[in-house]
Every structure is written in structure tokens, then in C-alpha cells.
mmCIF file of C-alpha atoms in Angstrom:
data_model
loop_
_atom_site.group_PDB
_atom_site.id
_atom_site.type_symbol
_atom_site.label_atom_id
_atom_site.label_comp_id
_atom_site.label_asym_id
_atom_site.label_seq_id
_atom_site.Cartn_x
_atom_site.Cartn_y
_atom_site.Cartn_z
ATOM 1 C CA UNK A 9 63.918 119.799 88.594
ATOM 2 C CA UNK A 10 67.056 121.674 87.937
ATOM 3 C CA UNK A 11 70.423 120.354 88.585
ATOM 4 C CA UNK A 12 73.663 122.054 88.851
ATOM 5 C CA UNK A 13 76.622 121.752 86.526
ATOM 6 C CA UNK A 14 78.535 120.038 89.734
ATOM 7 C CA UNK A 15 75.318 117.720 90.345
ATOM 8 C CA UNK A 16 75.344 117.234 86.237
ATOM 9 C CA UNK A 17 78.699 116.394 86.155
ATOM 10 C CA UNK A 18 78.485 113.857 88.912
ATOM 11 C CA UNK A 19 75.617 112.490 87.361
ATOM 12 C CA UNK A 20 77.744 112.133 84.213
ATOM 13 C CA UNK A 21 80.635 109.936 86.261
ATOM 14 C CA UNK A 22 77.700 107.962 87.403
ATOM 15 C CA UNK A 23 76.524 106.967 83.894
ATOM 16 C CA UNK A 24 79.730 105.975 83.099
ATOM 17 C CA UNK A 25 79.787 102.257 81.316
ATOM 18 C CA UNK A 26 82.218 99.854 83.216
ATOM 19 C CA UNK A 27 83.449 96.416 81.679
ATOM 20 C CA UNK A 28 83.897 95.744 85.452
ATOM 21 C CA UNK A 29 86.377 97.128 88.702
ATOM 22 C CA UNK A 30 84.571 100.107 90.227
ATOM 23 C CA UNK A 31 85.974 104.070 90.445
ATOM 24 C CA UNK A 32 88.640 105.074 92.891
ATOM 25 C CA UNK A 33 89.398 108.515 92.874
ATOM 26 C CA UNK A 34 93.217 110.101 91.911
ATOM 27 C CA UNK A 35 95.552 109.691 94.887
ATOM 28 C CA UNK A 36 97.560 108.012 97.663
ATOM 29 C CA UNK A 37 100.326 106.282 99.590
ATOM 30 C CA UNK A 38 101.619 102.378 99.155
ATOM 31 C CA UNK A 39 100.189 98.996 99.567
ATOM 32 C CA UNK A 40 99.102 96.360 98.565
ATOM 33 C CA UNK A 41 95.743 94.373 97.228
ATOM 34 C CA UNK A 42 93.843 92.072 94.248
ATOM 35 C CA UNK A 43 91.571 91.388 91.476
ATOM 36 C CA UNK A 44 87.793 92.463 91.287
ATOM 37 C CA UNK A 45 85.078 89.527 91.755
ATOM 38 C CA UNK A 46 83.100 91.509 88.954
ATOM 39 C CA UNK A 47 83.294 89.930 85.333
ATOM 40 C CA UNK A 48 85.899 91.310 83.376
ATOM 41 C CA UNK A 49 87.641 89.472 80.057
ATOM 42 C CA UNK A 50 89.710 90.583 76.996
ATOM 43 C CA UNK A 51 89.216 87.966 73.902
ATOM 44 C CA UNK A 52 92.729 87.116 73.966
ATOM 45 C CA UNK A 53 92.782 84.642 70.351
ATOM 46 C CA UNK A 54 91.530 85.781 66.932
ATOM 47 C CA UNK A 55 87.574 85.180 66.964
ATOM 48 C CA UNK A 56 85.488 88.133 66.178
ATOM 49 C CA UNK A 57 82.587 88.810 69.107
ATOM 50 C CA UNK A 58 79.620 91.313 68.266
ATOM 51 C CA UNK A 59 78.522 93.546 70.818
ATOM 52 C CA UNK A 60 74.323 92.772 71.558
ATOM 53 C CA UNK A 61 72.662 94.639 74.015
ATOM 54 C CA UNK A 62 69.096 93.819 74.639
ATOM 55 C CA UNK A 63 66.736 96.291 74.035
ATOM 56 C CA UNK A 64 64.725 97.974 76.986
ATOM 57 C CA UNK A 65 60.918 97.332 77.374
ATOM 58 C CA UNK A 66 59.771 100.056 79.002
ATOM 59 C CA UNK A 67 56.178 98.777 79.477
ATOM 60 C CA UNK A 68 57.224 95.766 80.911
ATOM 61 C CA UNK A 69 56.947 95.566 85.104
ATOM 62 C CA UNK A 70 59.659 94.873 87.032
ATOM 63 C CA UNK A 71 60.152 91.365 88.551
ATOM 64 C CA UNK A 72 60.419 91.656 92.352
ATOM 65 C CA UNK A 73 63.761 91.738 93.394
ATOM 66 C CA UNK A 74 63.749 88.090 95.168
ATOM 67 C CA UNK A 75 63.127 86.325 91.381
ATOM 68 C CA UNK A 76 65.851 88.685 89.761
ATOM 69 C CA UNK A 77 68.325 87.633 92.518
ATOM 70 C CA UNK A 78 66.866 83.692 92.313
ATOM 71 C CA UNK A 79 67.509 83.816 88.674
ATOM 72 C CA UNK A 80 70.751 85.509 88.186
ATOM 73 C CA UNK A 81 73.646 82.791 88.927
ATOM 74 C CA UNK A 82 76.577 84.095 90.992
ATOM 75 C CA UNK A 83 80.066 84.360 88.915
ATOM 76 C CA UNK A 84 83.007 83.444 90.300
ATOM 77 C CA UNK A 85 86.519 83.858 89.254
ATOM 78 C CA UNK A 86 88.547 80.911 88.244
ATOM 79 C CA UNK A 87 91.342 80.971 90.590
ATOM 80 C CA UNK A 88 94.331 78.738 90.248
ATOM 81 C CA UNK A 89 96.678 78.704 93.576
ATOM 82 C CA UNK A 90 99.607 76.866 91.812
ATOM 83 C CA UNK A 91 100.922 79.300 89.384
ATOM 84 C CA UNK A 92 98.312 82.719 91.165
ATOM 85 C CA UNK A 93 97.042 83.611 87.817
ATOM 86 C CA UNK A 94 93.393 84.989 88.030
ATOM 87 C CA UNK A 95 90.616 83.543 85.065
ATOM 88 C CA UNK A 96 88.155 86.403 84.998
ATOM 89 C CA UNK A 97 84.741 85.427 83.724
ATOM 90 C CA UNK A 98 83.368 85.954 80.724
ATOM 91 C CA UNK A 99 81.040 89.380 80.257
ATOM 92 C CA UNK A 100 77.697 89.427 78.075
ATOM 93 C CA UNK A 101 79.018 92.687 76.269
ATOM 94 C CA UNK A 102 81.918 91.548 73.703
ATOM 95 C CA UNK A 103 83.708 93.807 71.768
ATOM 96 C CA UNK A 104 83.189 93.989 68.371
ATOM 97 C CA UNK A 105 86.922 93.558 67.793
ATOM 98 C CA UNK A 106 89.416 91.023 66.624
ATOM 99 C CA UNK A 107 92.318 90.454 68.702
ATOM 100 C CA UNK A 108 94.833 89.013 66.812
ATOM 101 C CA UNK A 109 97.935 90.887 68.638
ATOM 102 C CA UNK A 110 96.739 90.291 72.019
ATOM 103 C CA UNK A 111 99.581 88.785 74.348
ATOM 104 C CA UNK A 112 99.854 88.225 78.171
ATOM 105 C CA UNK A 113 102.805 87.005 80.366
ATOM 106 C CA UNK A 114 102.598 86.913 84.234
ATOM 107 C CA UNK A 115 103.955 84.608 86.991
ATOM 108 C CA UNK A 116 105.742 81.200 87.299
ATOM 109 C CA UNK A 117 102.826 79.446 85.298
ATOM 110 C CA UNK A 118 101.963 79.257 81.919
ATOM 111 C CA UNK A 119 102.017 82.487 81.274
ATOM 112 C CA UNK A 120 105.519 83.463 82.007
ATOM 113 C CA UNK A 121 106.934 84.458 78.947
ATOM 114 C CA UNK A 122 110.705 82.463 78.739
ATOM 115 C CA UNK A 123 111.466 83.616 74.906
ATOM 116 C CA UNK A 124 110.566 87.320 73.324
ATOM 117 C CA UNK A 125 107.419 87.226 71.668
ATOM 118 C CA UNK A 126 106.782 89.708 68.862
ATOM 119 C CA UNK A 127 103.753 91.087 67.671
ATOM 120 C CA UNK A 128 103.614 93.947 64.599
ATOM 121 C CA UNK A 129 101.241 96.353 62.732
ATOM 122 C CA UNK A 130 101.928 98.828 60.609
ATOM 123 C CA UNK A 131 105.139 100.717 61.390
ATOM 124 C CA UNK A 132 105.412 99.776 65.093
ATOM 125 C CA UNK A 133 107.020 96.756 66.172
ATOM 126 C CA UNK A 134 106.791 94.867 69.986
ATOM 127 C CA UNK A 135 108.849 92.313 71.833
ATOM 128 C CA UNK A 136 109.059 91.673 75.170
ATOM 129 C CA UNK A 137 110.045 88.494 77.534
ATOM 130 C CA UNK A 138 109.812 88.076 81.392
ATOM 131 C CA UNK A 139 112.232 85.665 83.325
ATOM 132 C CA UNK A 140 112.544 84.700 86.880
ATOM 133 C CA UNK A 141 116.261 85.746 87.350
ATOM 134 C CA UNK A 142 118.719 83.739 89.047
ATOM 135 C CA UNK A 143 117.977 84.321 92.809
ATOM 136 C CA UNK A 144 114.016 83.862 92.464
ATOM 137 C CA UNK A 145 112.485 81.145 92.625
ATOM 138 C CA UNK A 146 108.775 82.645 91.440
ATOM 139 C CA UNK A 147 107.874 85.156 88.669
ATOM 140 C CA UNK A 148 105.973 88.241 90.173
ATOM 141 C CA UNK A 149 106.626 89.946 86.982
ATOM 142 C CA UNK A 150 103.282 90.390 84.373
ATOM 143 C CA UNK A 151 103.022 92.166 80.983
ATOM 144 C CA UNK A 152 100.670 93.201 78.505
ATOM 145 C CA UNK A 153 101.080 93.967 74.565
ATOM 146 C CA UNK A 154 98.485 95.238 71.979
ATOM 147 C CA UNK A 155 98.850 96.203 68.540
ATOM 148 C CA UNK A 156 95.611 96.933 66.555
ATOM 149 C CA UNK A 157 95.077 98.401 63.240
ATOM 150 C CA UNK A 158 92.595 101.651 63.460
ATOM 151 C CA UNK A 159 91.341 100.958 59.182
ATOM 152 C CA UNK A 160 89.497 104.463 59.427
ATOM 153 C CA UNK A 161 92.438 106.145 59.479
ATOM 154 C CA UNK A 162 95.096 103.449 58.777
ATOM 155 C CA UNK A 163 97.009 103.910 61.883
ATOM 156 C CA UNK A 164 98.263 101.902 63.914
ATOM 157 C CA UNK A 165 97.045 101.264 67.716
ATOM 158 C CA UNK A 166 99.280 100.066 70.616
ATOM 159 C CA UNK A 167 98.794 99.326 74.650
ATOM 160 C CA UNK A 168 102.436 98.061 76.351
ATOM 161 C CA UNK A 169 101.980 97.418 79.789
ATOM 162 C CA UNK A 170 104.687 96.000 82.746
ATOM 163 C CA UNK A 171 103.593 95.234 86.160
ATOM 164 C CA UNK A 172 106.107 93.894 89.117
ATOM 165 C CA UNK A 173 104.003 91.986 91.973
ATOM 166 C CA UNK A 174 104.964 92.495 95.556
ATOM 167 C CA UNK A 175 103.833 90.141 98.669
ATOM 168 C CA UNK A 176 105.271 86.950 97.968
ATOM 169 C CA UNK A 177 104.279 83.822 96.393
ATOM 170 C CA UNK A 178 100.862 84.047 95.343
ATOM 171 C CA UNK A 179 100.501 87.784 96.212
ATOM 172 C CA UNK A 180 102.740 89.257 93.744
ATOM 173 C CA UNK A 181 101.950 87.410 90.940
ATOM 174 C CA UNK A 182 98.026 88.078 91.042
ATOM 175 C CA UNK A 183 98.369 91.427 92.219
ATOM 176 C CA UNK A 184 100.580 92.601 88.610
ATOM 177 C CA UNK A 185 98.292 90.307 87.216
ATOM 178 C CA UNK A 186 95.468 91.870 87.597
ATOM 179 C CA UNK A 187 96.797 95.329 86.320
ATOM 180 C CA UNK A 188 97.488 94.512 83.082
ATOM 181 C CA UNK A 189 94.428 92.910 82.596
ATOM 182 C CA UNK A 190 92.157 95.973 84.048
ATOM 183 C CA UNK A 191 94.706 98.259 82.323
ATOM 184 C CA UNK A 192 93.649 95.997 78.816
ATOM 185 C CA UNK A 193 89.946 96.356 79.254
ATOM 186 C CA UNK A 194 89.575 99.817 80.217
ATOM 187 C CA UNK A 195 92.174 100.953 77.408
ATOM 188 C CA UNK A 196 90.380 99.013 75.142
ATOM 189 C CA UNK A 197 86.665 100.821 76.076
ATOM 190 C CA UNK A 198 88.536 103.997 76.554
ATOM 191 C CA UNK A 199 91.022 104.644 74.355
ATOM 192 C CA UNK A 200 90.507 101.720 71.241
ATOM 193 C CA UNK A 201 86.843 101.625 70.239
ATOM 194 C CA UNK A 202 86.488 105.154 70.492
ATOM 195 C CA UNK A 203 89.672 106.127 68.039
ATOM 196 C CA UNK A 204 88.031 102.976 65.940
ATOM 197 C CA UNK A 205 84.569 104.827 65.474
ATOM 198 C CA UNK A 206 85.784 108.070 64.953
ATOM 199 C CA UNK A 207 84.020 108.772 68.461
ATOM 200 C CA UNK A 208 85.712 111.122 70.829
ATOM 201 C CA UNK A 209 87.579 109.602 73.625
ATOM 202 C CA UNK A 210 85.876 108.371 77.113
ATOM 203 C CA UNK A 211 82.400 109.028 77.697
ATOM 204 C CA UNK A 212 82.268 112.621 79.694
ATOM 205 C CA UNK A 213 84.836 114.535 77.495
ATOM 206 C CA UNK A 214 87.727 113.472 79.627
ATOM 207 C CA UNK A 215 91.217 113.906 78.806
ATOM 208 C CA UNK A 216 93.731 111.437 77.940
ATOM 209 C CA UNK A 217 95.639 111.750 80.954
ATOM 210 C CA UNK A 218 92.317 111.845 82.903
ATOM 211 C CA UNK A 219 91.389 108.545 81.317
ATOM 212 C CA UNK A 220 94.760 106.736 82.098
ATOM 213 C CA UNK A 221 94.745 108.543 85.785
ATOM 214 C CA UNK A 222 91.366 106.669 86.422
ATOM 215 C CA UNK A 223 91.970 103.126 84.609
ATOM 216 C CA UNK A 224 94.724 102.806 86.957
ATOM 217 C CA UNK A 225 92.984 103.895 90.069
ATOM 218 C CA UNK A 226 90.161 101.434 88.587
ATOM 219 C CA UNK A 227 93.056 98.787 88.787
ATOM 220 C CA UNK A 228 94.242 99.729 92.130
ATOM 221 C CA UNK A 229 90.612 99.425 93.307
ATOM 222 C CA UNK A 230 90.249 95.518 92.059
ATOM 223 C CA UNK A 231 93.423 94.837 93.448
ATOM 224 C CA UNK A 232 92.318 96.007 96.871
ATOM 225 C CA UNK A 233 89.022 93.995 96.407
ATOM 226 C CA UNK A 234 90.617 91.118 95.785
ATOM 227 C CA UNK A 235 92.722 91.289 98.886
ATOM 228 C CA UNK A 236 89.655 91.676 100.960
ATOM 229 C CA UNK A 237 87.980 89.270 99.606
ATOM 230 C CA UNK A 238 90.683 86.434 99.645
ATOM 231 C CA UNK A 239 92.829 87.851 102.816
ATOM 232 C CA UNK A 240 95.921 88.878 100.836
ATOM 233 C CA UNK A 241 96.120 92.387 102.782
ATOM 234 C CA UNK A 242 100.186 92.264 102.244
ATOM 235 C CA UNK A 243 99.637 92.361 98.054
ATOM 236 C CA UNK A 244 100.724 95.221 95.448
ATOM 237 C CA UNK A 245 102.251 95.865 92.522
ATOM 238 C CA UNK A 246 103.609 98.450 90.350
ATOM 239 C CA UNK A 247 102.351 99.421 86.723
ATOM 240 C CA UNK A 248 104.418 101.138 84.268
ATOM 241 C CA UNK A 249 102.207 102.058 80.760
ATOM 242 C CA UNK A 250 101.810 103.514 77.225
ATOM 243 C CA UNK A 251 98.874 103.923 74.874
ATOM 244 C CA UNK A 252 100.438 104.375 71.309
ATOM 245 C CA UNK A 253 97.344 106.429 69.329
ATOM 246 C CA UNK A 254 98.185 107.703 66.574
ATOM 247 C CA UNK A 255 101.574 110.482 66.965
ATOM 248 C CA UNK A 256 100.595 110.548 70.978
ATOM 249 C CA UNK A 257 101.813 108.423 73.220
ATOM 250 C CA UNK A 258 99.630 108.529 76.655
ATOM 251 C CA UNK A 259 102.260 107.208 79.642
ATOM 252 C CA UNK A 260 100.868 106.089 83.239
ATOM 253 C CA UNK A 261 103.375 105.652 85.921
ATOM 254 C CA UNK A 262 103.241 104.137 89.267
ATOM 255 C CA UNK A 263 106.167 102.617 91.408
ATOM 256 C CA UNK A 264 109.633 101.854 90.145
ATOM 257 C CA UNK A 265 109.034 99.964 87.016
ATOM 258 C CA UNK A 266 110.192 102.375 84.276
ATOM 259 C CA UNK A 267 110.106 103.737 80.648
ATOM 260 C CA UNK A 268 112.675 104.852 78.487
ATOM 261 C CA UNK A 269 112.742 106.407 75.279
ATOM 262 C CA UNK A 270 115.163 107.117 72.434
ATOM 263 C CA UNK A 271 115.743 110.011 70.368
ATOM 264 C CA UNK A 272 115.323 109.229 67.226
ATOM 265 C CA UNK A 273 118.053 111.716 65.608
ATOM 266 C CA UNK A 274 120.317 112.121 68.429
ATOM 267 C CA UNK A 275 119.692 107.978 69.167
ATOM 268 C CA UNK A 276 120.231 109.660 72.648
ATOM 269 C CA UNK A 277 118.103 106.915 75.686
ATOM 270 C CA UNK A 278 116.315 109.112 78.315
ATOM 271 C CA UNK A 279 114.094 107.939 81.477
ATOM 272 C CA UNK A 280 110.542 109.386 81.167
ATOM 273 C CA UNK A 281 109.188 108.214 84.158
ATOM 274 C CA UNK A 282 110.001 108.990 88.128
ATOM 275 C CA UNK A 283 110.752 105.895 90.644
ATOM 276 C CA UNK A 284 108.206 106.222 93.485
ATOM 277 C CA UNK A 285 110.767 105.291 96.859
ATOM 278 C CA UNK A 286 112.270 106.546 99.214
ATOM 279 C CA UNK A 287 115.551 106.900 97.894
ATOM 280 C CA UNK A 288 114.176 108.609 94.763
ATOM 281 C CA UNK A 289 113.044 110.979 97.057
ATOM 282 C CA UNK A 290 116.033 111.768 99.277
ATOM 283 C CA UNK A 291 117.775 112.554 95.995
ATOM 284 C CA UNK A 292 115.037 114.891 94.483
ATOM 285 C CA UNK A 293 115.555 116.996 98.834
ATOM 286 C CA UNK A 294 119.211 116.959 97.876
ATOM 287 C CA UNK A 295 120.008 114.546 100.458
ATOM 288 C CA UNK A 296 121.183 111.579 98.567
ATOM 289 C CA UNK A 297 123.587 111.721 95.059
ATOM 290 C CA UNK A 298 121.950 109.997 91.965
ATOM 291 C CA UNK A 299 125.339 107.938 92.420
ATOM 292 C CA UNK A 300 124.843 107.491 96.216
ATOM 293 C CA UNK A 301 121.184 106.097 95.363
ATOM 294 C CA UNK A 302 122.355 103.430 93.277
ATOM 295 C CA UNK A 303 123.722 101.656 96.451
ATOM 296 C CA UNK A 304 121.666 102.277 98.623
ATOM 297 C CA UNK A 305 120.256 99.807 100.681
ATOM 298 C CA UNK A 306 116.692 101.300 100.954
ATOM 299 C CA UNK A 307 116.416 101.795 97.149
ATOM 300 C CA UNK A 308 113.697 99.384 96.653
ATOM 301 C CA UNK A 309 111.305 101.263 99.176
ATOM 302 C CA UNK A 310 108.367 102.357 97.702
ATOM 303 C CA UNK A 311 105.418 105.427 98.854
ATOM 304 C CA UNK A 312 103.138 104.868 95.897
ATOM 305 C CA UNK A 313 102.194 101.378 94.761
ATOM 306 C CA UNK A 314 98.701 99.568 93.318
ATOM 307 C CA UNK A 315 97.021 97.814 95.728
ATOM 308 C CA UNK A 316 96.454 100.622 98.559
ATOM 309 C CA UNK A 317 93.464 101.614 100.151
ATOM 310 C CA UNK A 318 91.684 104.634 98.638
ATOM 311 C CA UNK A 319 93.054 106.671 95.558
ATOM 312 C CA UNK A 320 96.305 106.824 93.861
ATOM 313 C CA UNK A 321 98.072 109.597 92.318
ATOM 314 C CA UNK A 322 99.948 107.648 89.279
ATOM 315 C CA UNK A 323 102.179 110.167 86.777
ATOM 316 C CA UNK A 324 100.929 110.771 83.516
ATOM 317 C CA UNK A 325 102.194 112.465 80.762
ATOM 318 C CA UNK A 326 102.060 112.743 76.969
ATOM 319 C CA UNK A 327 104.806 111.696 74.488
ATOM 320 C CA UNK A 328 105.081 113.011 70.477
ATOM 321 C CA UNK A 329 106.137 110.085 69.474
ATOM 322 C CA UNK A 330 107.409 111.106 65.794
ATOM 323 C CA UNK A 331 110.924 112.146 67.627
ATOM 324 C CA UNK A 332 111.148 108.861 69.287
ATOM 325 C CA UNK A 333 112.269 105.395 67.465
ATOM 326 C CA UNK A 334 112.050 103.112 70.373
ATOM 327 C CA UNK A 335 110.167 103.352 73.874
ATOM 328 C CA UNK A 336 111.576 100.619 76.426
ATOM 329 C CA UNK A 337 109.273 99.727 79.232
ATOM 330 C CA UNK A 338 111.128 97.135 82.290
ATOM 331 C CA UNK A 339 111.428 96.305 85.588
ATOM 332 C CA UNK A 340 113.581 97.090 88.150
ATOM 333 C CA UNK A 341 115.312 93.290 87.398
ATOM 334 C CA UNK A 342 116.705 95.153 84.649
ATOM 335 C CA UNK A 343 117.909 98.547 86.119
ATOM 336 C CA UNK A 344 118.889 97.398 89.469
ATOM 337 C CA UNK A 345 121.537 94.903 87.609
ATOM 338 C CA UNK A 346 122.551 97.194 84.435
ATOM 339 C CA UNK A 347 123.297 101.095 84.175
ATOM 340 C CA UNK A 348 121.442 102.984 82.270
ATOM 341 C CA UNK A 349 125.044 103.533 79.335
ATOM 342 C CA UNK A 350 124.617 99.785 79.650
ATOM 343 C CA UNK A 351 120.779 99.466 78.498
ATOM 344 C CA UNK A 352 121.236 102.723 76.138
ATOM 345 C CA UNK A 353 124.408 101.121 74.229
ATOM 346 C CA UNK A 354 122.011 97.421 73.939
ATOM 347 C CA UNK A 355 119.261 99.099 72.817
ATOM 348 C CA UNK A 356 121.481 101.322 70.148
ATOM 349 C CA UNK A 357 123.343 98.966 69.013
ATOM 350 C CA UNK A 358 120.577 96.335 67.095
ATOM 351 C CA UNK A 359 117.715 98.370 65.705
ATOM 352 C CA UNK A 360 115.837 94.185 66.217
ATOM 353 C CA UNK A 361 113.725 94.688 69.028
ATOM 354 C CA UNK A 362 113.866 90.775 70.139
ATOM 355 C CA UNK A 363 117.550 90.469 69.847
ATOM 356 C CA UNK A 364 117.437 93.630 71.781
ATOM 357 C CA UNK A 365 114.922 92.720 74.415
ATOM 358 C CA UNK A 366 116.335 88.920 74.631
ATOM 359 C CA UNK A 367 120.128 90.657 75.053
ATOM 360 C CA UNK A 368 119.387 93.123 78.181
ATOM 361 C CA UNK A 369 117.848 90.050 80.126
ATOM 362 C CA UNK A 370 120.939 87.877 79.363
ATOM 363 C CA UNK A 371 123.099 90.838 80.477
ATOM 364 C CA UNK A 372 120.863 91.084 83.828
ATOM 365 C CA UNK A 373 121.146 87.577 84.528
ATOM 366 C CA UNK A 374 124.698 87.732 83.839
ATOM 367 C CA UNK A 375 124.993 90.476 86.408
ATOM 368 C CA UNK A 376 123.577 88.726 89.127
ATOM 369 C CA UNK A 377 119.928 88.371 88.013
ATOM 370 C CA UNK A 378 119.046 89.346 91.765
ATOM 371 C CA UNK A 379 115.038 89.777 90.495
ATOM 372 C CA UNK A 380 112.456 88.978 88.399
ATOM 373 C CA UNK A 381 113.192 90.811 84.922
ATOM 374 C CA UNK A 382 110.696 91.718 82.314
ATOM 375 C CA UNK A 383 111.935 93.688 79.420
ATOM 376 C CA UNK A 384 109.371 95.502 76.574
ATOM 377 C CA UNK A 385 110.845 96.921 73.404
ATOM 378 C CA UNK A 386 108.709 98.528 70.960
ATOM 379 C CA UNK A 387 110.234 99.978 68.039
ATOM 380 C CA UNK A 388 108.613 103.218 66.684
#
């Protein structure tokens, strides 16, 4: 039988390993969803965990499919309704990894991250913090930070991650939630092991930007699961990203989180990524002024979110990061309440990313602190 290179390439996607989530395509409009009921976990402490895969036995029969179902027991998330953080199970494949600059932050629990934490390796440096802002009274905010040592090549390896939940209480909070934790395991079987063992990235020759493009419609396809499965149809988020490997940094955008950068001669700040509303929109037609948009009363309007049925079409882009000393990844608690000469002049003016990061969500509380604000500084 012969196939063709459409059929083999199809047949490739197929083969593809997943850690858990399933495939949704590239593209799409706005809504809202949750987590996958599939097992999916990142080792988030500093025990080492050995992959083991048991060997096939090709001789052996196959048990009838009522004793394989009798004997396999049914996992279930650990769900915890008071502060909507999601537990995912623990998988039988572990990575043979140590995570000891592993940190998560998300919602009103314990996991909301009320003082910068820092993590460092090598040259590159992290901090980021998440508060509830003055007008909220729950954290929708979550965020994820990696730094990993690659020893084959002594070079660092980084994952920064924000997502900002919509759908109130309960909604929000799980839905950003489970982004960053997708967004962790998929980077980490992606992106990490393969630039660890010198193996080349994905498992089908993709491209970088193909591999971000479908981790995050992977995310946007647990989210929607997980509204299904729970009833939380009015649940999204947005997800703002960058994979730091090597002198390339890989960027995935959807929604109005955003990422800045800064020159590193000119110490000029610069938005990389585009907000996905409305309002954004109208000004890109000519219809609305940049300085009309800050105003307006629509701004916060969204066509492109995680958590909508079928595909999404997140931006991606590369960044050489050797003219860049710091990338800035937030939420739109922090641009909503400071101008961008405001953030650029904080940032500039204390090369310490957690005085840095701690300062801009002072100055956004101070402004009003109308949202949840979660600020990530990583210094180059």
C-alpha cells in the first residue's frame, strides 16, 4: 500500500506524542472555555523523575476490551471551587528533568502571587507578581515562569507566560489557569527536551512558530473541554508568551495581554504584540486615533480569546534577543492604568527586575487599580 505525501503527513500529526489536551487546528473568533479531563502535570519542586516506558510484547494477545476498561481506573481532576484552581493528575510518563525554577501564580487562592518572586540561570533573570487591584475582589490573573539550564550547550532555557481569565468568579480564574499550565507541558515536550538532547524541535519537523501556534490551540481546546464538561460555557482567557532558546525568542499572542521589549542600546521600550478588540481594530481601519482608543469605552472588547469553539489564530513571531535587555510581559491591569512613557521610564530607570516589577503594580494600584494586574520582568 502506497500512501501519499498528504496521507503521510497526516499520518505523521497522528503519531504525534501528547502529555494530554487534544489538537485544534490554527484559527478563530472569541470565547470562552476550560481545562482537559485528560492527565496532564508539570513536576513543579526539585525531585528528579525518569521517563519508563514499558516495552511492547508483540506476541502477547490482546485482552478484550471489557477487562482493559474493568481494569483501568478513571482519573479525575482535583477540583477546588473555593479559590478555581484546577489539580491535574499525575501522568505515568515523567520527564527526566529537574525543575528547580518552576513557578505558578493564578487566582485568589494560594497561588496568587502577592510579592515578586525571582527565579535565575545563567544570564537571564525573572520576576513577576500578580495582585487583585483595588476594585476586584477575585484574581483572574495566572502566570507561568521557567528557567532551565540546557548543560549541552550551556545556555540558558526560559518559558514566561501571563494569562487574564474572563467569566467571573470561578470562570476566569480556571480558564488562565489552565493555559499556563498546557502552555508549560507542551513547551516543555516541544521546545525543552528536544534543545536538551540535541534533538531537533517537535516531532514532524515543525517550525517554531508552528509549534507555539498549536500548543496554544492545544490550550484553547482543554479550555473548551472543560467548559463542556463542567457547564462554564461563559469562560476564556487570554495568553500572552515567550520561549527564551538560546538567541531566539519564540512569542505567542492572543487577546490583550501584552509584551514589551527594550532596546538594549537605544534603552528605547516597544510593544511587540497586537491587542485583539475591537477598538484595536477601529484604529488599525483609521476610524479611531491611538489617543481616541485609550478612552474608549469599548476598549476592553475582544474578537480573539482562548476558550472558543474550534481553532484559533494566535500571533507569533520571532525575537533576536541579543538586541534586547529586558522583555516585559503584563496584563491589561497594568496598561489600562499607566501609559506606556510611564511603564518605559519604570522599567529604565532600575536595571532590578523585582524592584521594577513590584514598582509598576504599586503605580497601577495607585492609579486606580481598576483590574487584576500581573506584571513579568525578565531581564536579558
Amino acid at each position: 500500500m502506497t500512501f501519499s505525501s498528504e496521507e503521510t503527513e497526516e499520518n505523521k500529526r497522528r503519531l504525534r506524542p501528547r502529555i494530554s489536551g487534544s489538537k485544534a487546528g490554527t484559527r478563530g473568533n472569541k470565547i470562552k472555555s476550560r481545562p482537559s479531563t485528560e492527565p496532564a502535570s508539570i513536576s513543579n519542586g526539585s525531585e528528579r523523575a525518569v521517563m519508563s516506558l514499558a516495552p511492547v510484547e508483540e506476541s502477547a494477545p490482546a485482552a478484550p476490551v471489557e477487562a482493559v476498561e474493568a481494569a483501568t481506573p478513571a482519573i479525575q481532576p482535583k477540583y477546588n471551587p473555593n479559590d478555581g484552581t484546577l489539580e491535574l493528575p499525575d501522568i505515568d510518563i515523567k520527564l527526566n528533568i529537574q525543575f528547580p525554577n518552576t513557578d505558578f501564580g493564578a487566582g485568589q487562592g494560594p497561588g496568587t502571587v502577592d510579592e515578586p518572586r525571582v527565579l535565575n540561570c545563567g544570564t537571564i533573570s525573572c520576576a513577576y507578581a500578580s495582585d487583585v487591584g483595588r476594585q476586584r475582589q477575585n484574581n483572574e490573573d495566572s502566570a507561568v515562569a521557567f528557567l532551565g539550564m540546557v548543560e549541552r550547550i550551556e545556555t540558558p532555557f526560559g518559558f514566561f507566560a501571563i494569562a487574564d481569565g474572563m467569566g467571573g468568579h470561578e470562570n476566569g480564574e480556571v480558564a488562565s489557569n489552565i493555559a499556563v499550565r498546557k502552555m508549560m507541558d507542551g513547551v516543555m515536550r516541544d521546545f525543552y527536551l528536544p534543545t536538551k538532547e540535541g534533538r531537533p524541535l517537535g516531532v514532524a519537523g515543525e517550525t517554531p512558530l508552528e509549534i507555539m501556534g498549536s500548543l496554544i490551540n492545544d490550550a484553547n481546546q482543554s479550555i473548551v473541554t472543560e467548559g463542556v464538561t463542567r457547564y462554564r460555557a461563559s469562560m476564556g482567557t487570554t495568553l500572552s508568551c515567550v520561549v527564551i532558546n538560546g538567541q531566539l525568542g519564540i512569542v505567542g499572542h492572543v487577546g490583550d495581554s501584552r509584551i514589551y521589549v527594550v532596546e538594549r542600546e537605544s534603552g528605547e521600550m516597544r510593544q511587540i504584540t497586537t491587542d485583539h478588540s475591537l477598538v484595536q481594530r477601529l484604529v488599525e481601519a483609521g476610524q479611531l486615533t491611538p489617543e481616541e482608543a485609550i478612552d474608549h469605552p469599548q476598549r476592553s472588547f475582544l474578537y480573539m480569546s482562548l476558550g472558543q469553539r474550534g481553532p484559533v489564530h494566535p500571533d507569533t513571531q520571532i525575537l533576536a534577543l541579543a538586541d534586547l535587555s529586558h522583555i516585559v510581559l503584563c496584563s491589561d491591569g497594568l496598561w489600562d492604568m499607566l501609559d506606556d512613557p510611564t511603564i518605559s521610564e519604570i522599567l529604565t530607570s532600575d536595571s532590578d527586575p523585582v524592584k521594577a516589577c513590584q514598582q509598576l503594580i504599586n503605580e497601577a494600584n495607585e492609579a486606580g487599580g481598576a483590574d487584576n494586574v500581573t506584571v513579568m520582568v525578565v531581564k536579558l
